[in-house]
């Protein structure tokens, strides 16, 4: 039986050269030696006793080599198993792992060797997994940037002959992560009017960043700044720049919540003077109503209640009283910041000026002044009346014709709005009403309107009211009744009751007599366009009531005054002083107010009732000048004062020479104070008393 031995003794080690020797007792005839490795025929051609192994391979491990010896008489063999030890072979799933924060990774490590290796994972000399035979798995869940490292799979075989056989395989794990963002600014104390520089700092992997900026107010996006810059510059700061500023950074990696954009920011608290948000510049008010004008404002820092209301008329501070007081309290203020609606509830206020029962004299301008440590601000508000207009007054007819009536009136307070005067009129016994409107003209008080297409000798009722956007005026003395003149009469109709309450009252009337009269007879001694009173030669001493006249002497031989001696528009007449032709002027049959006409030495004719109630017709140049300078209106017209008693039945007129021409109608609706008497009046009165003048009829 052959014997097979190994040289060296097994186990062998991979890569070495070894031999197997086959020894046996030879027979007769000599034996033949044949080597076989498993199924391979390794028979040596030279019939050798030694089988050589060169550069052992781990594949040789476990193979069987047989040495056979035979001759024609016998066949013997000996087999031996080859044992080859070697370093473990390690196979990992990935040698480079690229991942992102928040993800999970799993890396397999397989190892084979002889002896069988023990496998484990190691990072920085720290064992991460248990020792497993031939296989190990590295699991990292919810990985973050701190897990980025080199991981080593270690396989170790312990050989009794060759010691520890260790093999390692490294795996690189790269962890990408979204940027970490911080924002720095150049100022800590930020005030309106200054500039602010914000700088964005980002750290992430990869380190290529896209930048953006956003202005927020609480959870509302105010502005987006479309610029890929790590710096944001804010100039000329105002209250609208107040808020939160975010830097938005993106490097293509989502964070653990799956967000691509990473943000961080800083609060910008701009200090600013108080800003008025909601208010009405003009507040309309009705008399007697509660009027409140409120102003909402914001401020930073706080005002410390430095809030004052002032009356702009005298710049006085409003002091709280029962009919005027102010209020101040905090409240949320709704406003806009760069066009976006926001609500501000920090240092936001509402201040009000309250007029519990508005009066007209409280209308005007009011100033609200608010201060803080940055500065002050003020706003001027106006309280105006907006009410129904007051009724017109002094509503009368200045001229009454046969088919027309000229109405005059004084406009009342318009209630703060343009008013329209509404004249309604109708025949006194008719229900067919007509109306005529007159629009108020700014700064005009007195008005005149001609009512046309009336019927002659017909009594009409005229009513005037005023209206504006708030309504129609209350009733007042706004009704008059007039009768138009007849076609054939010079003067008819009398004044009706004024507002139903005037009749029976004695009025002092200013009669402005503007008469254009062309008279070219030189024998009359009159100047063109002169205003005079005359009865002519046919004086009737028994003239009836209502006639006022004087006798002009055309034959007394006196030289007529030339035109250069008579001031134009003067009031004059040459008076016949004959005692056999008494001159009278009877105004009323009432004995208490009858008048007499007196002629004084100065050639002045006088109608007398009482002191200051005088009318003169001047003949002398001296007297003419005196009256022209004394009794002259603003337009240069000379006028005289006459006193009448209005009994509601008659109408008075001023007539011209020969009683042929009406110079003017007498309007009893206009009231003025009488002119003062002069020294000449006293002399005239004394002379009349001494000479025994004409007595008032009893």
XYZ file of C-alpha atoms in Angstrom:
698
model
C 0.000 0.000 0.000
C 1.612 3.361 -0.987
C 1.938 6.139 1.553
C 1.410 9.847 0.513
C 2.931 12.622 2.582
C 2.901 16.416 2.115
C 5.878 18.686 2.154
C 5.410 20.866 4.089
C 2.835 19.499 6.322
C -0.619 20.868 5.625
C -2.353 23.175 5.909
C -0.665 24.900 3.131
C -0.982 28.676 2.457
C -2.179 30.232 -0.686
C 0.600 31.200 -3.029
C 3.180 28.781 -1.681
C 4.890 25.933 -3.541
C 4.396 22.457 -2.018
C 4.905 18.756 -2.750
C 3.198 15.510 -2.228
C 5.377 12.400 -1.893
C 4.186 8.919 -2.570
C 6.225 6.113 -0.954
C 5.611 2.382 -1.254
C 7.362 -1.029 -1.303
C 8.259 -1.932 -4.815
C 7.273 -5.311 -6.220
C 8.387 -7.490 -9.042
C 8.070 -6.388 -11.668
C 8.518 -2.722 -10.647
C 5.457 -0.740 -9.864
C 4.233 2.147 -11.929
C 3.201 5.386 -10.131
C 0.224 7.435 -11.365
C -0.935 10.774 -9.782
C -4.543 11.880 -10.091
C -6.162 15.074 -8.806
C -9.782 14.422 -8.408
C -10.772 13.481 -11.977
C -7.773 14.981 -13.608
C -5.048 12.606 -14.672
C -1.854 14.002 -13.151
C 0.253 10.941 -14.017
C 3.832 11.887 -14.255
C 5.513 10.807 -17.448
C 8.682 10.092 -15.642
C 7.009 7.846 -13.116
C 8.002 10.110 -10.317
C 7.343 9.637 -6.647
C 6.816 13.438 -6.078
C 3.950 15.656 -7.197
C 4.754 19.424 -7.190
C 2.266 22.265 -6.468
C 3.378 25.673 -7.648
C 1.713 28.944 -6.394
C -1.066 27.365 -4.472
C -4.461 28.805 -5.124
C -7.473 28.874 -2.876
C -9.151 26.851 -5.526
C -6.805 24.005 -4.631
C -8.252 23.917 -1.194
C -10.405 20.895 -0.688
C -9.279 19.054 -3.753
C -8.210 15.335 -3.485
C -4.927 14.009 -4.875
C -4.458 10.224 -5.326
C -1.213 8.333 -5.700
C -1.721 4.930 -7.421
C 0.954 2.180 -7.559
C 0.442 -0.882 -9.665
C 2.116 -3.826 -11.547
C 0.600 -6.735 -13.211
C -0.047 -8.377 -9.955
C -1.464 -5.589 -7.869
C -2.914 -2.042 -7.972
C -2.794 0.082 -4.834
C -3.584 3.792 -4.251
C -3.522 6.416 -1.553
C -5.546 9.648 -1.560
C -4.927 12.879 0.376
C -7.143 16.030 0.735
C -5.399 19.299 0.036
C -5.826 21.995 2.689
C -4.974 25.534 1.603
C -5.494 28.466 3.926
C -5.777 32.058 2.644
C -6.838 35.575 3.503
C -10.560 36.240 3.503
C -12.049 37.674 0.408
C -14.462 40.609 1.196
C -17.179 41.743 -1.160
C -19.286 44.863 -0.340
C -22.422 45.988 -2.119
C -21.159 49.560 -2.742
C -17.835 51.132 -2.199
C -19.307 54.691 -2.615
C -22.686 55.734 -1.296
C -24.127 59.210 -2.057
C -27.205 59.994 -0.032
C -29.081 62.883 1.592
C -30.085 63.692 5.107
C -33.101 61.875 6.351
C -32.709 58.849 4.183
C -31.867 55.241 5.183
C -28.953 53.243 3.834
C -28.047 49.514 4.046
C -24.666 48.106 2.954
C -23.986 44.338 2.672
C -20.551 42.879 3.312
C -19.802 39.224 2.414
C -16.520 37.495 3.199
C -15.108 34.058 2.315
C -11.855 32.421 3.443
C -10.093 29.465 5.050
C -10.450 29.363 7.914
C -13.960 30.856 7.702
C -13.718 34.557 8.572
C -15.572 36.607 11.151
C -17.076 39.786 9.542
C -17.856 43.168 11.166
C -18.221 46.891 10.296
C -15.926 49.480 11.765
C -15.896 53.351 11.649
C -13.011 55.220 13.116
C -11.901 52.130 15.029
C -15.350 51.748 16.493
C -17.204 48.546 15.775
C -20.654 49.271 14.473
C -22.021 45.771 14.087
C -21.685 42.424 15.772
C -19.203 39.753 14.661
C -20.850 37.531 12.143
C -19.481 34.558 10.267
C -18.867 35.323 6.630
C -21.470 38.106 6.360
C -22.445 41.474 7.894
C -24.917 44.300 7.033
C -24.433 47.977 7.896
C -27.745 49.819 8.380
C -27.968 53.609 8.938
C -31.461 55.031 9.318
C -32.432 58.729 9.039
C -28.934 59.586 8.068
C -27.630 63.074 8.601
C -24.543 65.022 7.706
C -22.713 63.661 10.723
C -22.966 60.173 9.305
C -20.783 61.113 6.388
C -17.614 59.021 6.767
C -15.600 55.997 5.596
C -16.962 52.691 6.808
C -14.802 49.510 6.851
C -15.964 45.958 6.513
C -13.437 43.697 8.300
C -13.172 39.921 7.757
C -10.801 38.019 10.029
C -9.750 34.309 9.785
C -7.752 32.730 12.601
C -5.218 30.155 11.338
C -3.426 27.808 13.683
C -0.479 27.802 11.357
C -0.427 31.270 9.854
C -2.176 33.353 12.570
C -4.886 36.039 11.952
C -5.771 36.411 8.371
C -7.621 39.772 8.058
C -9.076 41.481 5.010
C -10.728 44.983 4.972
C -12.940 46.802 2.449
C -13.737 50.502 2.776
C -17.018 52.143 1.817
C -17.292 55.990 1.427
C -20.618 57.442 2.513
C -21.330 61.015 1.335
C -24.290 62.811 2.925
C -25.769 65.828 1.097
C -27.929 68.254 3.050
C -30.017 71.343 2.496
C -28.406 74.679 3.375
C -28.255 76.045 6.860
C -29.114 79.752 6.560
C -28.280 82.689 8.829
C -28.885 86.400 8.224
C -26.688 89.204 9.521
C -27.412 92.954 9.419
C -25.264 96.043 9.713
C -27.498 97.963 12.173
C -29.104 97.181 15.460
C -30.922 100.527 15.920
C -33.013 101.048 12.802
C -34.812 104.341 12.166
C -36.825 105.755 9.283
C -34.826 107.477 6.583
C -31.735 105.304 7.094
C -30.541 102.334 5.043
C -30.151 98.696 6.072
C -27.891 95.976 4.658
C -28.764 92.314 5.177
C -26.309 89.501 4.419
C -27.260 85.861 3.948
C -24.831 83.089 4.939
C -25.540 79.520 3.735
C -23.835 76.229 4.522
C -24.832 73.030 2.785
C -23.738 70.224 0.485
C -23.307 70.703 -2.362
C -22.127 74.275 -1.853
C -23.674 75.802 -4.966
C -26.525 78.053 -3.812
C -29.341 80.021 -5.382
C -30.412 83.025 -3.261
C -33.658 84.916 -2.845
C -35.207 87.377 -0.389
C -38.710 87.798 0.992
C -40.400 90.477 3.129
C -43.009 89.089 5.526
C -45.427 90.707 7.945
C -46.473 87.955 10.289
C -47.672 85.227 7.900
C -48.331 87.560 4.960
C -45.821 87.844 2.137
C -45.365 91.549 1.429
C -42.595 91.509 -1.177
C -40.385 89.046 -3.051
C -36.982 90.303 -4.168
C -36.085 88.542 -7.387
C -32.297 88.755 -7.207
C -29.756 85.951 -6.856
C -27.668 87.804 -4.326
C -26.626 86.989 -0.826
C -26.989 90.703 0.074
C -30.175 92.801 0.376
C -29.998 96.597 0.628
C -32.990 98.579 1.977
C -32.768 102.338 1.519
C -34.779 105.244 2.930
C -36.535 103.073 5.474
C -40.143 103.790 6.450
C -42.862 102.178 8.537
C -43.709 99.972 5.552
C -40.331 98.242 5.863
C -41.295 96.978 9.309
C -41.472 93.161 9.399
C -39.592 89.893 8.944
C -37.002 89.475 6.192
C -36.149 85.972 5.016
C -33.236 84.771 2.953
C -34.261 81.838 0.739
C -31.519 79.408 -0.308
C -31.674 76.354 -2.567
C -28.904 73.897 -3.444
C -31.089 71.209 -4.955
C -31.287 69.080 -1.789
C -34.504 68.699 0.131
C -34.517 68.805 3.870
C -35.947 66.146 6.163
C -39.435 67.562 5.569
C -39.031 67.416 1.841
C -38.638 71.180 1.377
C -36.293 72.377 -1.306
C -35.999 76.026 -0.209
C -34.359 76.742 3.092
C -34.988 80.030 4.849
C -33.912 82.054 7.793
C -34.423 85.684 8.587
C -34.374 88.556 10.965
C -36.961 90.925 12.423
C -36.645 94.517 11.270
C -38.305 96.978 13.637
C -38.105 100.383 12.016
C -38.603 103.290 14.374
C -40.850 105.894 12.771
C -42.916 108.942 13.600
C -46.661 108.396 14.081
C -48.475 107.619 10.849
C -52.165 108.457 10.369
C -53.963 105.589 8.657
C -57.737 106.069 8.596
C -59.467 109.453 8.793
C -61.826 111.757 6.958
C -60.319 115.101 6.075
C -63.772 116.678 5.909
C -66.559 115.693 8.294
C -70.082 116.841 7.533
C -72.326 117.554 10.475
C -75.931 118.453 11.170
C -76.826 120.865 13.889
C -77.874 119.111 17.081
C -76.526 115.715 16.087
C -73.660 113.761 17.641
C -70.527 114.274 15.548
C -67.455 112.110 15.994
C -64.336 112.508 13.922
C -61.883 109.656 14.509
C -58.295 109.104 13.412
C -56.534 105.740 13.490
C -52.758 105.866 13.671
C -49.747 103.636 14.260
C -46.478 104.480 15.938
C -43.166 102.880 16.902
C -41.995 103.335 19.534
C -45.062 104.089 21.629
C -46.418 107.631 21.960
C -46.577 107.493 25.750
C -49.978 109.139 25.215
C -48.476 112.325 23.774
C -51.661 113.006 21.813
C -53.353 116.407 21.588
C -56.284 117.898 19.715
C -56.117 121.590 18.890
C -58.512 124.155 17.482
C -56.714 125.667 14.511
C -58.501 129.006 14.895
C -56.471 129.987 17.951
C -54.176 126.943 18.188
C -55.633 126.195 21.606
C -55.629 122.703 23.057
C -59.056 121.104 23.222
C -60.106 120.756 26.834
C -62.664 118.080 27.573
C -66.105 119.395 28.387
C -69.698 118.270 28.092
C -70.051 119.607 24.545
C -66.559 118.824 23.279
C -64.139 116.099 24.340
C -61.505 113.692 22.983
C -60.835 109.988 23.433
C -57.803 107.725 22.941
C -57.572 103.939 23.110
C -55.629 101.097 21.563
C -57.139 99.039 18.833
C -56.134 96.942 15.862
C -55.598 99.076 12.779
C -56.075 97.662 9.306
C -53.823 99.184 6.679
C -51.674 98.319 3.672
C -47.938 97.761 3.421
C -46.611 97.925 -0.100
C -50.117 97.221 -1.366
C -50.818 94.244 0.904
C -53.560 94.305 3.528
C -52.283 93.834 7.065
C -53.556 94.280 10.614
C -51.375 96.072 13.150
C -52.114 95.612 16.833
C -48.864 96.827 18.400
C -48.830 100.533 19.229
C -51.918 101.162 17.132
C -54.502 103.669 18.332
C -57.792 105.376 17.656
C -58.258 108.958 18.785
C -61.572 110.764 18.389
C -62.919 114.291 18.697
C -66.523 114.127 19.894
C -69.123 116.885 19.580
C -72.156 115.413 21.400
C -74.545 118.091 20.184
C -73.055 119.870 17.230
C -73.420 123.617 16.987
C -72.676 125.780 13.969
C -69.928 127.700 15.773
C -68.097 124.390 16.341
C -67.505 124.045 12.620
C -63.943 124.681 11.545
C -60.502 123.116 11.472
C -59.091 120.828 14.164
C -55.520 119.546 14.426
C -54.461 116.190 15.884
C -50.837 116.204 17.082
C -49.087 112.920 17.984
C -45.462 112.607 19.150
C -42.997 109.855 19.995
C -39.231 109.723 20.544
C -38.530 109.802 16.802
C -40.602 112.925 16.135
C -44.096 114.284 15.752
C -46.813 114.317 13.146
C -50.090 116.167 12.802
C -53.168 116.174 10.635
C -55.789 118.861 10.073
C -59.439 117.871 9.841
C -62.339 120.071 8.899
C -65.807 119.891 10.394
C -68.360 121.463 8.057
C -72.071 121.870 8.333
C -74.181 119.813 5.987
C -77.795 120.504 6.785
C -80.937 121.817 5.223
C -80.615 125.460 4.242
C -82.103 128.292 6.237
C -85.114 129.952 4.606
C -84.556 133.104 2.530
C -85.429 136.447 4.123
C -86.535 139.907 2.972
C -88.635 138.390 0.221
C -90.361 141.285 -1.544
C -91.263 142.614 -4.969
C -88.968 145.447 -6.055
C -90.913 146.195 -9.245
C -94.476 145.299 -10.115
C -95.636 145.574 -13.713
C -98.750 144.484 -15.511
C -97.311 141.126 -16.622
C -94.106 140.884 -14.619
C -93.033 141.015 -11.010
C -89.404 141.447 -9.965
C -88.784 139.590 -6.740
C -85.812 140.210 -4.475
C -84.633 138.316 -1.419
C -81.676 137.611 0.775
C -80.331 134.082 0.777
C -80.033 132.309 4.098
C -77.284 129.970 5.268
C -77.014 127.250 2.644
C -76.407 124.437 5.137
C -72.892 123.875 3.837
C -74.059 122.870 0.345
C -75.045 124.782 -2.739
C -78.705 125.651 -2.513
C -81.383 126.299 -5.072
C -84.092 128.879 -4.472
C -87.521 127.644 -5.518
C -90.122 130.287 -6.260
C -93.638 128.893 -6.471
C -96.473 131.212 -7.523
C -100.126 131.026 -8.477
C -103.212 133.135 -8.850
C -104.752 133.620 -5.456
C -107.934 131.775 -6.342
C -106.308 129.113 -8.511
C -104.654 125.783 -7.776
C -102.531 125.901 -10.903
C -99.045 126.456 -9.497
C -95.899 127.313 -11.371
C -92.327 127.396 -10.176
C -89.040 128.999 -11.074
C -85.606 127.957 -9.750
C -82.587 130.135 -9.042
C -79.233 128.501 -8.321
C -77.115 129.968 -5.570
C -74.010 131.848 -6.675
C -70.954 131.634 -4.453
C -70.530 134.593 -2.088
C -73.697 136.260 -3.357
C -76.314 137.177 -0.756
C -78.887 139.354 -2.519
C -80.857 137.885 -5.399
C -83.348 139.138 -7.930
C -85.598 137.203 -10.259
C -88.194 138.398 -12.764
C -91.424 136.425 -12.938
C -92.919 136.818 -16.401
C -96.093 135.943 -18.296
C -98.413 137.097 -15.526
C -101.938 138.426 -16.050
C -102.664 142.139 -15.556
C -104.704 143.238 -12.550
C -104.370 139.792 -11.010
C -103.431 138.937 -7.450
C -100.668 136.350 -7.119
C -99.238 134.438 -4.211
C -95.448 134.063 -4.278
C -93.706 131.558 -2.027
C -89.943 131.065 -1.835
C -88.037 128.147 -0.328
C -84.507 126.905 -0.654
C -83.272 123.347 -1.074
C -79.985 121.493 -1.147
C -78.883 117.881 -1.062
C -80.015 117.611 2.560
C -83.575 118.781 1.956
C -85.822 121.843 1.887
C -85.630 124.776 4.259
C -88.103 125.209 7.075
C -90.972 127.604 6.597
C -90.494 131.260 7.423
C -91.680 134.667 6.257
C -91.419 133.399 2.724
C -94.847 134.245 1.307
C -95.927 137.526 -0.300
C -99.048 138.532 -2.203
C -98.977 141.109 -4.986
C -101.411 142.356 -7.570
C -100.155 143.132 -11.015
C -100.935 146.510 -12.529
C -103.698 147.074 -14.993
C -102.744 147.795 -18.567
C -104.428 151.256 -18.661
C -103.229 152.458 -15.278
C -99.968 154.073 -14.346
C -99.860 152.627 -10.948
C -102.108 150.102 -9.311
C -101.906 147.274 -6.902
C -100.751 147.679 -3.422
C -98.377 145.701 -1.311
C -99.961 142.680 0.211
C -99.160 141.493 3.654
C -95.499 140.570 3.984
C -95.497 137.045 5.368
C -98.981 137.709 6.717
C -97.646 139.695 9.652
C -96.335 143.097 8.512
C -99.429 145.150 7.707
C -100.037 148.324 9.636
C -96.368 149.032 10.405
C -94.758 152.377 9.503
C -91.538 151.877 7.462
C -88.780 154.348 6.808
C -88.040 153.856 3.141
C -84.867 154.637 1.242
C -85.985 155.513 -2.280
C -83.139 155.330 -4.716
C -84.400 157.322 -7.629
C -82.403 156.701 -10.763
C -84.280 158.447 -13.508
C -83.196 159.058 -17.053
C -85.277 161.896 -18.314
C -84.381 163.857 -21.431
C -85.795 167.321 -21.478
C -84.369 169.823 -23.909
C -86.623 172.929 -23.159
C -84.275 175.649 -21.969
C -87.181 177.764 -20.709
C -87.734 175.201 -17.944
C -84.273 175.770 -16.600
C -83.824 171.979 -16.234
C -80.773 169.884 -17.011
C -80.973 166.617 -18.898
C -81.227 163.552 -16.688
C -82.038 165.599 -13.590
C -84.358 164.204 -10.937
C -86.916 166.659 -9.610
C -90.421 166.920 -8.166
C -92.916 169.344 -9.631
C -96.618 169.901 -9.862
C -96.549 172.558 -12.580
C -98.566 175.796 -12.765
C -101.901 174.149 -12.281
C -101.412 173.457 -8.607
C -104.507 172.198 -6.981
C -104.446 173.325 -3.346
C -106.935 170.623 -2.531
C -105.026 167.781 -4.001
C -105.966 164.415 -2.740
C -104.022 162.051 -0.502
C -100.951 160.423 -2.010
C -99.768 163.465 -4.032
C -96.408 165.015 -3.245
C -95.557 168.043 -5.301
C -94.036 171.522 -5.406
C -94.803 174.586 -7.573
C -92.152 175.616 -10.049
C -92.202 179.312 -10.848
C -91.517 179.753 -14.543
C -92.208 183.525 -14.651
C -90.460 185.113 -11.749
C -87.831 186.639 -13.927
C -84.978 184.852 -12.297
C -82.228 183.658 -14.472
C -82.222 179.989 -14.947
C -79.217 178.203 -13.622
C -76.866 177.238 -16.354
C -75.747 173.713 -16.779
C -72.315 174.446 -15.422
C -73.868 175.572 -12.126
C -75.979 172.478 -11.599
C -74.402 169.161 -10.736
C -75.761 166.315 -12.817
C -78.310 164.095 -11.075
C -79.052 166.880 -8.580
C -82.526 167.215 -7.093
C -83.839 170.740 -7.488
C -86.788 172.998 -8.326
C -87.447 176.731 -8.317
C -90.114 177.370 -5.720
C -92.884 179.934 -6.126
C -93.115 181.745 -2.841
C -96.411 183.500 -3.537
C -98.491 183.646 -0.403
C -101.720 183.574 -2.406
C -100.927 180.090 -3.664
C -100.466 177.884 -0.633
C -98.623 174.685 -1.234
C -99.647 171.464 0.428
C -98.503 167.869 0.448
C -100.979 165.549 2.136
C -99.655 162.035 2.676
C -102.467 160.489 4.647
C -105.862 161.584 5.852
C -104.928 160.342 9.304
C -104.648 163.471 11.441
C -101.719 162.015 13.386
C -99.459 161.751 10.391
C -100.644 164.581 8.094
C -97.820 166.713 6.744
C -97.499 170.239 5.536
C -95.223 171.673 2.945
C -93.149 174.709 4.057
C -91.025 177.165 2.110
C -88.043 178.638 3.880
C -86.051 181.744 3.155
C -83.298 179.783 1.472
C -85.582 178.630 -1.262
C -85.950 175.111 0.064
C -89.269 173.307 -0.029
C -89.768 170.950 2.870
C -92.265 168.225 3.674
C -92.334 167.781 7.388
C -93.561 165.062 9.689
C -91.025 165.043 12.445
C -87.345 165.476 13.002
C -85.116 163.931 10.302
C -88.117 163.090 8.068
C -87.352 165.754 5.452
C -87.487 166.060 1.690
C -85.923 169.008 -0.076
C -86.176 170.447 -3.560
C -83.099 172.640 -3.968
C -83.044 175.812 -6.028
C -79.893 177.528 -5.016
C -76.480 176.421 -6.161
C -75.286 176.535 -2.602
C -78.135 174.401 -1.375
C -77.779 172.058 -4.305
C -74.181 171.431 -3.556
C -74.928 170.944 0.077
C -77.589 168.335 -0.529
C -75.601 166.626 -3.269
C -72.674 166.133 -0.969
C -74.696 165.208 2.032
C -77.406 162.940 0.598
C -75.491 160.935 -1.910
C -75.212 157.153 -2.142
C -72.168 155.080 -3.069
C -72.993 155.376 -6.785
C -73.113 159.192 -6.644
C -76.921 159.481 -6.830
C -78.608 162.172 -4.754
C -81.562 160.978 -2.795
C -84.173 162.229 -0.329
C -85.977 160.732 2.633
C -89.786 160.492 2.469
C -92.112 159.204 5.171
C -95.253 157.306 4.217
C -97.961 155.478 6.063
C -98.631 152.048 4.570
C -102.318 151.294 4.953
C -102.120 148.384 2.537
C -104.458 150.028 0.038
C -102.388 152.443 -1.955
C -99.199 152.561 -3.972
C -97.061 155.681 -4.076
C -95.187 157.027 -7.116
C -92.900 159.976 -7.887
C -94.208 161.963 -10.841
C -92.510 164.399 -13.197
C -93.362 167.794 -14.558
C -96.919 168.429 -15.672
C -97.829 165.191 -13.939
C -97.088 163.394 -17.179
C -94.220 161.057 -16.407
C -93.744 158.488 -13.662
C -90.177 158.730 -12.440
C -90.233 155.856 -10.015
C -92.448 153.560 -8.010
C -92.147 153.759 -4.247
C -90.999 150.442 -2.709
C -92.148 150.257 0.923
C -90.366 146.969 1.527
C -86.860 148.451 1.860
C -85.963 149.803 5.265
C -83.151 152.240 6.142
C -82.384 154.637 8.943
C -83.400 158.296 8.336
C -80.751 160.859 7.440
C -79.662 163.199 10.263
C -81.131 166.707 10.325
C -78.868 169.721 9.789
C -78.897 173.319 11.092
C -80.787 174.615 8.056
C -83.729 172.386 8.940
C -83.998 174.001 12.345
C -83.933 177.485 10.783
C -86.651 176.516 8.327
C -88.824 175.158 11.073
C -88.376 178.292 13.183
C -89.239 180.576 10.256
C -92.401 178.667 9.493
C -93.583 178.848 13.074
C -92.976 182.603 13.147
C -94.773 183.295 9.841
C -97.761 181.131 10.577
C -97.457 178.399 8.017
C -100.108 176.083 6.669
C -101.536 173.884 9.397
C -102.136 170.160 9.174
C -105.682 169.396 8.225
C -107.762 168.096 11.103
